[in-house]
Amino acid sequence: MNKNKILKLYERVSNWPAGQWLFSRMIGFKAPYFNSIDSRIITLKANHCECVIKKKRSVHNHIKTVHAIAVCNGLELAMGMMAEASIPKHLRWLPKGMDVNYVAKAGTDIRCVAKVPEDAWQPGDLLVEVTAFDANDVEVVNGHIKLWVSEKK
């Protein structure tokens, strides 16, 4: 697979001091809503992305765990970056929906993971596996984000 410009940029910038933070801020500049969870992309490669949401007051719910919607936002960020880094040049993607299960309290920093098989990029519906883990690798959220993949015009 040929690397696209997002993946090349991540690989170049992430090796700098504070490079992952800088790359994540660049993404937040292009898509400002993701700044609301102050996340950091920690792994980005073809068909796989991981980001971390710090457990802090701005993402707490009423019981002082990471709010479920903040976790969903992190999962969407991981999915979007994975898609941008992976999709072949002749295709495009749009999210169609998200189906998630909250399976445990999110009481620590949260690592959000999105992944698809290598051969997944075909026109039509694509289910992206998304999972969120706490700092002890306990699964706190799992599910899928459905994408519509189509040929570029």
Short mmCIF file of N, CA and C in Angstrom, two decimals:
data_model
loop_
_atom_site.label_atom_id
_atom_site.label_comp_id
_atom_site.label_asym_id
_atom_site.label_seq_id
_atom_site.Cartn_x
_atom_site.Cartn_y
_atom_site.Cartn_z
N MET A 1 0.85 -1.19 0.00
CA MET A 1 0.00 0.00 0.00
C MET A 1 0.89 1.24 0.00
N ASN A 2 0.58 2.16 -0.89
CA ASN A 2 1.31 3.44 -0.90
C ASN A 2 0.84 4.29 0.27
N LYS A 3 1.79 4.91 0.94
CA LYS A 3 1.44 5.77 2.07
C LYS A 3 0.88 7.09 1.55
N ASN A 4 -0.20 7.55 2.16
CA ASN A 4 -0.75 8.84 1.77
C ASN A 4 -0.12 9.94 2.61
N LYS A 5 -0.53 11.18 2.33
CA LYS A 5 0.15 12.31 2.98
C LYS A 5 -0.12 12.37 4.49
N ILE A 6 -1.28 11.94 4.96
CA ILE A 6 -1.56 11.95 6.41
C ILE A 6 -0.61 10.98 7.12
N LEU A 7 -0.47 9.79 6.58
CA LEU A 7 0.40 8.80 7.18
C LEU A 7 1.87 9.24 7.13
N LYS A 8 2.28 9.81 6.02
CA LYS A 8 3.66 10.31 5.90
C LYS A 8 3.91 11.43 6.91
N LEU A 9 2.94 12.35 7.06
CA LEU A 9 3.09 13.45 8.01
C LEU A 9 3.20 12.91 9.43
N TYR A 10 2.34 11.96 9.79
CA TYR A 10 2.39 11.39 11.14
C TYR A 10 3.75 10.73 11.39
N GLU A 11 4.21 9.94 10.44
CA GLU A 11 5.49 9.25 10.63
C GLU A 11 6.65 10.23 10.79
N ARG A 12 6.60 11.33 10.06
CA ARG A 12 7.66 12.33 10.16
C ARG A 12 7.57 13.10 11.48
N VAL A 13 6.40 13.63 11.80
CA VAL A 13 6.23 14.50 12.96
C VAL A 13 6.28 13.74 14.27
N SER A 14 5.78 12.51 14.31
CA SER A 14 5.70 11.78 15.59
C SER A 14 7.07 11.44 16.17
N ASN A 15 8.11 11.50 15.36
CA ASN A 15 9.46 11.25 15.87
C ASN A 15 10.11 12.48 16.50
N TRP A 16 9.52 13.63 16.33
CA TRP A 16 10.05 14.85 16.94
C TRP A 16 9.70 14.87 18.43
N PRO A 17 10.45 15.63 19.23
CA PRO A 17 10.02 15.84 20.62
C PRO A 17 8.61 16.46 20.61
N ALA A 18 7.71 15.91 21.38
CA ALA A 18 6.30 16.35 21.44
C ALA A 18 5.60 16.23 20.08
N GLY A 19 6.10 15.35 19.22
CA GLY A 19 5.55 15.20 17.87
C GLY A 19 4.13 14.67 17.84
N GLN A 20 3.81 13.68 18.69
CA GLN A 20 2.44 13.16 18.72
C GLN A 20 1.47 14.25 19.17
N TRP A 21 1.90 15.04 20.14
CA TRP A 21 1.06 16.15 20.60
C TRP A 21 0.85 17.15 19.46
N LEU A 22 1.93 17.50 18.75
CA LEU A 22 1.83 18.45 17.65
C LEU A 22 0.92 17.93 16.54
N PHE A 23 1.08 16.67 16.18
CA PHE A 23 0.24 16.08 15.14
C PHE A 23 -1.23 16.13 15.57
N SER A 24 -1.49 15.80 16.81
CA SER A 24 -2.87 15.81 17.33
C SER A 24 -3.45 17.22 17.30
N ARG A 25 -2.63 18.24 17.59
CA ARG A 25 -3.11 19.62 17.51
C ARG A 25 -3.41 20.01 16.06
N MET A 26 -2.60 19.51 15.12
CA MET A 26 -2.87 19.77 13.70
C MET A 26 -4.23 19.21 13.31
N ILE A 27 -4.54 18.02 13.77
CA ILE A 27 -5.83 17.41 13.48
C ILE A 27 -6.95 18.25 14.10
N GLY A 28 -6.73 18.71 15.33
CA GLY A 28 -7.71 19.56 16.00
C GLY A 28 -7.93 20.88 15.28
N PHE A 29 -6.92 21.36 14.59
CA PHE A 29 -7.07 22.59 13.81
C PHE A 29 -7.98 22.34 12.61
N LYS A 30 -7.83 21.19 11.95
CA LYS A 30 -8.66 20.85 10.79
C LYS A 30 -10.07 20.46 11.22
N ALA A 31 -10.20 19.78 12.36
CA ALA A 31 -11.50 19.31 12.86
C ALA A 31 -11.61 19.73 14.33
N PRO A 32 -11.98 20.99 14.59
CA PRO A 32 -11.90 21.57 15.94
C PRO A 32 -12.69 20.83 17.02
N TYR A 33 -13.75 20.14 16.67
CA TYR A 33 -14.53 19.46 17.70
C TYR A 33 -13.69 18.46 18.47
N PHE A 34 -12.71 17.83 17.82
CA PHE A 34 -11.87 16.84 18.51
C PHE A 34 -11.02 17.46 19.61
N ASN A 35 -10.85 18.78 19.58
CA ASN A 35 -10.13 19.44 20.67
C ASN A 35 -10.88 19.34 21.99
N SER A 36 -12.18 19.07 21.95
CA SER A 36 -12.97 19.02 23.17
C SER A 36 -12.55 17.89 24.11
N ILE A 37 -11.87 16.87 23.58
CA ILE A 37 -11.42 15.76 24.44
C ILE A 37 -9.91 15.80 24.67
N ASP A 38 -9.23 16.75 24.07
CA ASP A 38 -7.79 16.93 24.28
C ASP A 38 -7.04 15.60 24.17
N SER A 39 -7.27 14.91 23.05
CA SER A 39 -6.68 13.59 22.86
C SER A 39 -5.32 13.68 22.18
N ARG A 40 -4.65 12.53 22.15
CA ARG A 40 -3.34 12.46 21.49
C ARG A 40 -3.29 11.18 20.68
N ILE A 41 -2.97 11.29 19.39
CA ILE A 41 -2.78 10.12 18.54
C ILE A 41 -1.47 9.46 18.96
N ILE A 42 -1.52 8.18 19.33
CA ILE A 42 -0.29 7.50 19.76
C ILE A 42 0.18 6.45 18.76
N THR A 43 -0.71 5.96 17.92
CA THR A 43 -0.36 5.00 16.88
C THR A 43 -1.20 5.29 15.66
N LEU A 44 -0.55 5.39 14.51
CA LEU A 44 -1.27 5.55 13.26
C LEU A 44 -0.51 4.79 12.19
N LYS A 45 -1.19 3.81 11.62
CA LYS A 45 -0.64 3.06 10.51
C LYS A 45 -1.82 2.62 9.65
N ALA A 46 -1.53 2.06 8.51
CA ALA A 46 -2.61 1.63 7.63
C ALA A 46 -3.53 0.66 8.38
N ASN A 47 -4.81 0.96 8.36
CA ASN A 47 -5.87 0.12 8.92
C ASN A 47 -5.88 0.03 10.44
N HIS A 48 -5.17 0.92 11.13
CA HIS A 48 -5.12 0.88 12.59
C HIS A 48 -4.75 2.26 13.15
N CYS A 49 -5.50 2.71 14.15
CA CYS A 49 -5.18 3.96 14.84
C CYS A 49 -5.53 3.83 16.31
N GLU A 50 -4.70 4.46 17.15
CA GLU A 50 -4.98 4.53 18.58
C GLU A 50 -4.77 5.96 19.05
N CYS A 51 -5.67 6.41 19.91
CA CYS A 51 -5.50 7.71 20.55
C CYS A 51 -5.81 7.56 22.03
N VAL A 52 -5.33 8.52 22.81
CA VAL A 52 -5.54 8.49 24.26
C VAL A 52 -6.29 9.75 24.68
N ILE A 53 -7.28 9.55 25.53
CA ILE A 53 -8.01 10.64 26.17
C ILE A 53 -7.56 10.67 27.62
N LYS A 54 -7.04 11.79 28.07
CA LYS A 54 -6.64 11.93 29.47
C LYS A 54 -7.89 12.06 30.33
N LYS A 55 -7.92 11.36 31.46
CA LYS A 55 -9.02 11.50 32.42
C LYS A 55 -8.78 12.79 33.18
N LYS A 56 -9.60 13.78 32.88
CA LYS A 56 -9.52 15.06 33.58
C LYS A 56 -10.91 15.65 33.67
N ARG A 57 -11.05 16.66 34.44
CA ARG A 57 -12.37 17.21 34.76
C ARG A 57 -13.20 17.56 33.53
N SER A 58 -12.58 18.06 32.48
CA SER A 58 -13.33 18.51 31.30
C SER A 58 -14.03 17.36 30.56
N VAL A 59 -13.66 16.11 30.81
CA VAL A 59 -14.33 14.98 30.16
C VAL A 59 -15.07 14.09 31.17
N HIS A 60 -15.18 14.55 32.43
CA HIS A 60 -15.87 13.78 33.47
C HIS A 60 -17.38 13.83 33.29
N ASN A 61 -18.02 12.79 33.79
CA ASN A 61 -19.46 12.80 33.97
C ASN A 61 -19.76 13.05 35.45
N HIS A 62 -20.99 12.82 35.87
CA HIS A 62 -21.39 13.13 37.25
C HIS A 62 -20.74 12.22 38.30
N ILE A 63 -20.20 11.07 37.88
CA ILE A 63 -19.54 10.17 38.84
C ILE A 63 -18.01 10.20 38.68
N LYS A 64 -17.54 11.22 37.99
CA LYS A 64 -16.10 11.48 37.84
C LYS A 64 -15.34 10.38 37.08
N THR A 65 -16.05 9.73 36.15
CA THR A 65 -15.38 8.85 35.18
C THR A 65 -15.44 9.55 33.83
N VAL A 66 -14.72 9.03 32.85
CA VAL A 66 -14.74 9.65 31.52
C VAL A 66 -16.12 9.43 30.91
N HIS A 67 -16.73 10.51 30.51
CA HIS A 67 -18.09 10.49 29.97
C HIS A 67 -18.16 9.60 28.73
N ALA A 68 -19.24 8.85 28.60
CA ALA A 68 -19.40 7.92 27.48
C ALA A 68 -19.30 8.63 26.13
N ILE A 69 -19.83 9.83 26.04
CA ILE A 69 -19.78 10.56 24.76
C ILE A 69 -18.36 11.03 24.46
N ALA A 70 -17.58 11.35 25.48
CA ALA A 70 -16.17 11.68 25.26
C ALA A 70 -15.44 10.46 24.70
N VAL A 71 -15.75 9.28 25.23
CA VAL A 71 -15.15 8.05 24.72
C VAL A 71 -15.57 7.84 23.27
N CYS A 72 -16.84 8.04 22.97
CA CYS A 72 -17.31 7.91 21.58
C CYS A 72 -16.60 8.90 20.66
N ASN A 73 -16.36 10.10 21.15
CA ASN A 73 -15.63 11.10 20.37
C ASN A 73 -14.21 10.59 20.08
N GLY A 74 -13.56 9.99 21.08
CA GLY A 74 -12.23 9.42 20.88
C GLY A 74 -12.25 8.27 19.87
N LEU A 75 -13.27 7.44 19.95
CA LEU A 75 -13.40 6.34 18.99
C LEU A 75 -13.61 6.88 17.58
N GLU A 76 -14.41 7.94 17.45
CA GLU A 76 -14.62 8.53 16.13
C GLU A 76 -13.33 9.15 15.59
N LEU A 77 -12.56 9.79 16.47
CA LEU A 77 -11.27 10.34 16.05
C LEU A 77 -10.35 9.22 15.56
N ALA A 78 -10.23 8.14 16.33
CA ALA A 78 -9.38 7.02 15.92
C ALA A 78 -9.85 6.45 14.59
N MET A 79 -11.16 6.28 14.43
CA MET A 79 -11.69 5.76 13.17
C MET A 79 -11.38 6.69 12.01
N GLY A 80 -11.60 7.99 12.21
CA GLY A 80 -11.38 8.95 11.13
C GLY A 80 -9.93 9.02 10.69
N MET A 81 -9.02 8.99 11.66
CA MET A 81 -7.60 9.04 11.31
C MET A 81 -7.17 7.74 10.64
N MET A 82 -7.68 6.61 11.13
CA MET A 82 -7.37 5.33 10.50
C MET A 82 -7.88 5.33 9.06
N ALA A 83 -9.09 5.83 8.84
CA ALA A 83 -9.66 5.86 7.49
C ALA A 83 -8.84 6.78 6.58
N GLU A 84 -8.50 7.96 7.07
CA GLU A 84 -7.72 8.90 6.26
C GLU A 84 -6.34 8.34 5.91
N ALA A 85 -5.75 7.58 6.82
CA ALA A 85 -4.42 7.02 6.60
C ALA A 85 -4.45 5.76 5.74
N SER A 86 -5.63 5.19 5.51
CA SER A 86 -5.71 3.87 4.90
C SER A 86 -6.43 3.80 3.56
N ILE A 87 -7.42 4.64 3.37
CA ILE A 87 -8.29 4.49 2.21
C ILE A 87 -7.52 4.69 0.90
N PRO A 88 -7.74 3.83 -0.08
CA PRO A 88 -7.09 4.01 -1.38
C PRO A 88 -7.51 5.34 -2.02
N LYS A 89 -6.63 5.89 -2.84
CA LYS A 89 -6.84 7.22 -3.42
C LYS A 89 -8.11 7.34 -4.26
N HIS A 90 -8.59 6.26 -4.83
CA HIS A 90 -9.77 6.33 -5.70
C HIS A 90 -11.09 6.23 -4.93
N LEU A 91 -11.00 6.09 -3.60
CA LEU A 91 -12.21 5.94 -2.78
C LEU A 91 -12.35 7.10 -1.81
N ARG A 92 -13.56 7.26 -1.29
CA ARG A 92 -13.85 8.24 -0.23
C ARG A 92 -14.76 7.56 0.79
N TRP A 93 -14.85 8.18 1.97
CA TRP A 93 -15.66 7.58 3.03
C TRP A 93 -16.51 8.64 3.72
N LEU A 94 -17.63 8.20 4.25
CA LEU A 94 -18.50 9.02 5.09
C LEU A 94 -19.03 8.14 6.22
N PRO A 95 -19.08 8.67 7.45
CA PRO A 95 -19.67 7.87 8.53
C PRO A 95 -21.19 7.79 8.37
N LYS A 96 -21.75 6.63 8.67
CA LYS A 96 -23.20 6.42 8.59
C LYS A 96 -23.83 6.18 9.95
N GLY A 97 -23.03 5.73 10.91
CA GLY A 97 -23.61 5.44 12.21
C GLY A 97 -22.59 4.82 13.14
N MET A 98 -22.98 4.75 14.40
CA MET A 98 -22.11 4.18 15.43
C MET A 98 -22.97 3.31 16.34
N ASP A 99 -22.49 2.13 16.63
CA ASP A 99 -23.18 1.22 17.54
C ASP A 99 -22.16 0.80 18.59
N VAL A 100 -22.35 1.24 19.83
CA VAL A 100 -21.38 0.95 20.88
C VAL A 100 -22.06 0.37 22.11
N ASN A 101 -21.25 -0.36 22.87
CA ASN A 101 -21.68 -0.94 24.14
C ASN A 101 -20.77 -0.41 25.22
N TYR A 102 -21.37 0.10 26.29
CA TYR A 102 -20.60 0.55 27.45
C TYR A 102 -20.52 -0.63 28.40
N VAL A 103 -19.32 -1.21 28.55
CA VAL A 103 -19.20 -2.46 29.28
C VAL A 103 -18.51 -2.34 30.64
N ALA A 104 -17.88 -1.20 30.90
CA ALA A 104 -17.24 -0.98 32.21
C ALA A 104 -17.05 0.52 32.42
N LYS A 105 -16.87 0.92 33.67
CA LYS A 105 -16.62 2.32 33.97
C LYS A 105 -15.27 2.75 33.39
N ALA A 106 -15.22 3.97 32.89
CA ALA A 106 -14.00 4.52 32.30
C ALA A 106 -13.33 5.41 33.34
N GLY A 107 -12.67 4.80 34.30
CA GLY A 107 -12.15 5.53 35.45
C GLY A 107 -10.71 5.98 35.36
N THR A 108 -10.06 5.80 34.21
CA THR A 108 -8.66 6.20 34.03
C THR A 108 -8.53 6.90 32.68
N ASP A 109 -7.29 7.19 32.27
CA ASP A 109 -7.08 7.60 30.89
C ASP A 109 -7.65 6.49 30.00
N ILE A 110 -8.11 6.87 28.80
CA ILE A 110 -8.76 5.91 27.91
C ILE A 110 -8.01 5.84 26.58
N ARG A 111 -7.72 4.62 26.16
CA ARG A 111 -7.08 4.39 24.86
C ARG A 111 -8.14 3.89 23.89
N CYS A 112 -8.34 4.65 22.80
CA CYS A 112 -9.35 4.33 21.80
C CYS A 112 -8.66 3.73 20.58
N VAL A 113 -9.20 2.61 20.10
CA VAL A 113 -8.60 1.87 19.00
C VAL A 113 -9.64 1.68 17.90
N ALA A 114 -9.22 1.91 16.65
CA ALA A 114 -10.05 1.63 15.48
C ALA A 114 -9.22 0.81 14.51
N LYS A 115 -9.83 -0.25 13.96
CA LYS A 115 -9.09 -1.08 13.01
C LYS A 115 -10.02 -1.78 12.04
N VAL A 116 -9.46 -2.09 10.88
CA VAL A 116 -10.15 -2.87 9.85
C VAL A 116 -9.14 -3.83 9.23
N PRO A 117 -9.62 -4.90 8.62
CA PRO A 117 -8.71 -5.79 7.89
C PRO A 117 -8.11 -5.07 6.67
N GLU A 118 -6.97 -5.55 6.22
CA GLU A 118 -6.28 -4.94 5.08
C GLU A 118 -7.15 -4.85 3.83
N ASP A 119 -7.96 -5.86 3.60
CA ASP A 119 -8.76 -5.92 2.36
C ASP A 119 -10.14 -5.27 2.50
N ALA A 120 -10.34 -4.49 3.53
CA ALA A 120 -11.67 -3.93 3.83
C ALA A 120 -12.11 -2.82 2.89
N TRP A 121 -11.19 -2.14 2.24
CA TRP A 121 -11.52 -0.93 1.49
C TRP A 121 -12.12 -1.24 0.12
N GLN A 122 -13.44 -1.47 0.13
CA GLN A 122 -14.21 -1.73 -1.07
C GLN A 122 -15.44 -0.84 -1.04
N PRO A 123 -15.98 -0.44 -2.19
CA PRO A 123 -17.22 0.35 -2.18
C PRO A 123 -18.34 -0.39 -1.45
N GLY A 124 -19.13 0.37 -0.69
CA GLY A 124 -20.24 -0.19 0.08
C GLY A 124 -20.06 0.10 1.55
N ASP A 125 -20.86 -0.57 2.37
CA ASP A 125 -20.77 -0.40 3.82
C ASP A 125 -19.51 -1.07 4.36
N LEU A 126 -18.89 -0.42 5.32
CA LEU A 126 -17.71 -0.96 6.00
C LEU A 126 -17.90 -0.78 7.49
N LEU A 127 -17.85 -1.86 8.24
CA LEU A 127 -17.92 -1.78 9.70
C LEU A 127 -16.50 -1.71 10.25
N VAL A 128 -16.21 -0.60 10.93
CA VAL A 128 -14.91 -0.41 11.56
C VAL A 128 -15.03 -0.83 13.01
N GLU A 129 -14.18 -1.76 13.43
CA GLU A 129 -14.18 -2.21 14.82
C GLU A 129 -13.55 -1.12 15.69
N VAL A 130 -14.27 -0.71 16.73
CA VAL A 130 -13.76 0.29 17.66
C VAL A 130 -13.85 -0.26 19.08
N THR A 131 -12.79 -0.01 19.85
CA THR A 131 -12.73 -0.49 21.23
C THR A 131 -12.00 0.55 22.06
N ALA A 132 -12.47 0.75 23.29
CA ALA A 132 -11.80 1.65 24.22
C ALA A 132 -11.37 0.84 25.45
N PHE A 133 -10.15 1.13 25.91
CA PHE A 133 -9.56 0.42 27.04
C PHE A 133 -9.14 1.42 28.10
N ASP A 134 -9.21 1.01 29.37
CA ASP A 134 -8.68 1.86 30.43
C ASP A 134 -7.18 1.62 30.57
N ALA A 135 -6.56 2.26 31.52
CA ALA A 135 -5.11 2.17 31.69
C ALA A 135 -4.64 0.77 32.10
N ASN A 136 -5.56 -0.07 32.54
CA ASN A 136 -5.24 -1.45 32.91
C ASN A 136 -5.60 -2.44 31.80
N ASP A 137 -5.86 -1.93 30.60
CA ASP A 137 -6.28 -2.72 29.43
C ASP A 137 -7.61 -3.43 29.63
N VAL A 138 -8.46 -2.88 30.50
CA VAL A 138 -9.82 -3.39 30.64
C VAL A 138 -10.67 -2.70 29.58
N GLU A 139 -11.42 -3.50 28.84
CA GLU A 139 -12.30 -2.95 27.80
C GLU A 139 -13.45 -2.20 28.46
N VAL A 140 -13.64 -0.93 28.08
CA VAL A 140 -14.73 -0.14 28.66
C VAL A 140 -15.84 0.14 27.65
N VAL A 141 -15.50 0.17 26.37
CA VAL A 141 -16.48 0.37 25.31
C VAL A 141 -16.05 -0.48 24.12
N ASN A 142 -17.03 -1.10 23.44
CA ASN A 142 -16.74 -1.79 22.19
C ASN A 142 -17.88 -1.54 21.22
N GLY A 143 -17.61 -1.72 19.96
CA GLY A 143 -18.66 -1.54 18.97
C GLY A 143 -18.10 -1.39 17.57
N HIS A 144 -18.92 -0.75 16.72
CA HIS A 144 -18.56 -0.54 15.33
C HIS A 144 -19.01 0.85 14.89
N ILE A 145 -18.26 1.42 13.99
CA ILE A 145 -18.69 2.62 13.28
C ILE A 145 -18.88 2.22 11.83
N LYS A 146 -20.07 2.46 11.31
CA LYS A 146 -20.37 2.09 9.93
C LYS A 146 -19.99 3.23 8.99
N LEU A 147 -19.20 2.90 7.98
CA LEU A 147 -18.82 3.87 6.95
C LEU A 147 -19.48 3.50 5.63
N TRP A 148 -19.74 4.52 4.84
CA TRP A 148 -20.13 4.32 3.45
C TRP A 148 -18.89 4.64 2.63
N VAL A 149 -18.39 3.67 1.90
CA VAL A 149 -17.21 3.83 1.05
C VAL A 149 -17.68 3.85 -0.39
N SER A 150 -17.23 4.86 -1.14
CA SER A 150 -17.65 4.96 -2.55
C SER A 150 -16.50 5.44 -3.41
N GLU A 151 -16.66 5.26 -4.71
CA GLU A 151 -15.69 5.73 -5.68
C GLU A 151 -15.74 7.26 -5.71
N LYS A 152 -14.58 7.89 -5.85
CA LYS A 152 -14.56 9.34 -6.04
C LYS A 152 -15.11 9.66 -7.41
N LYS A 153 -15.78 10.79 -7.53
CA LYS A 153 -16.35 11.20 -8.82
C LYS A 153 -15.28 11.74 -9.72
#
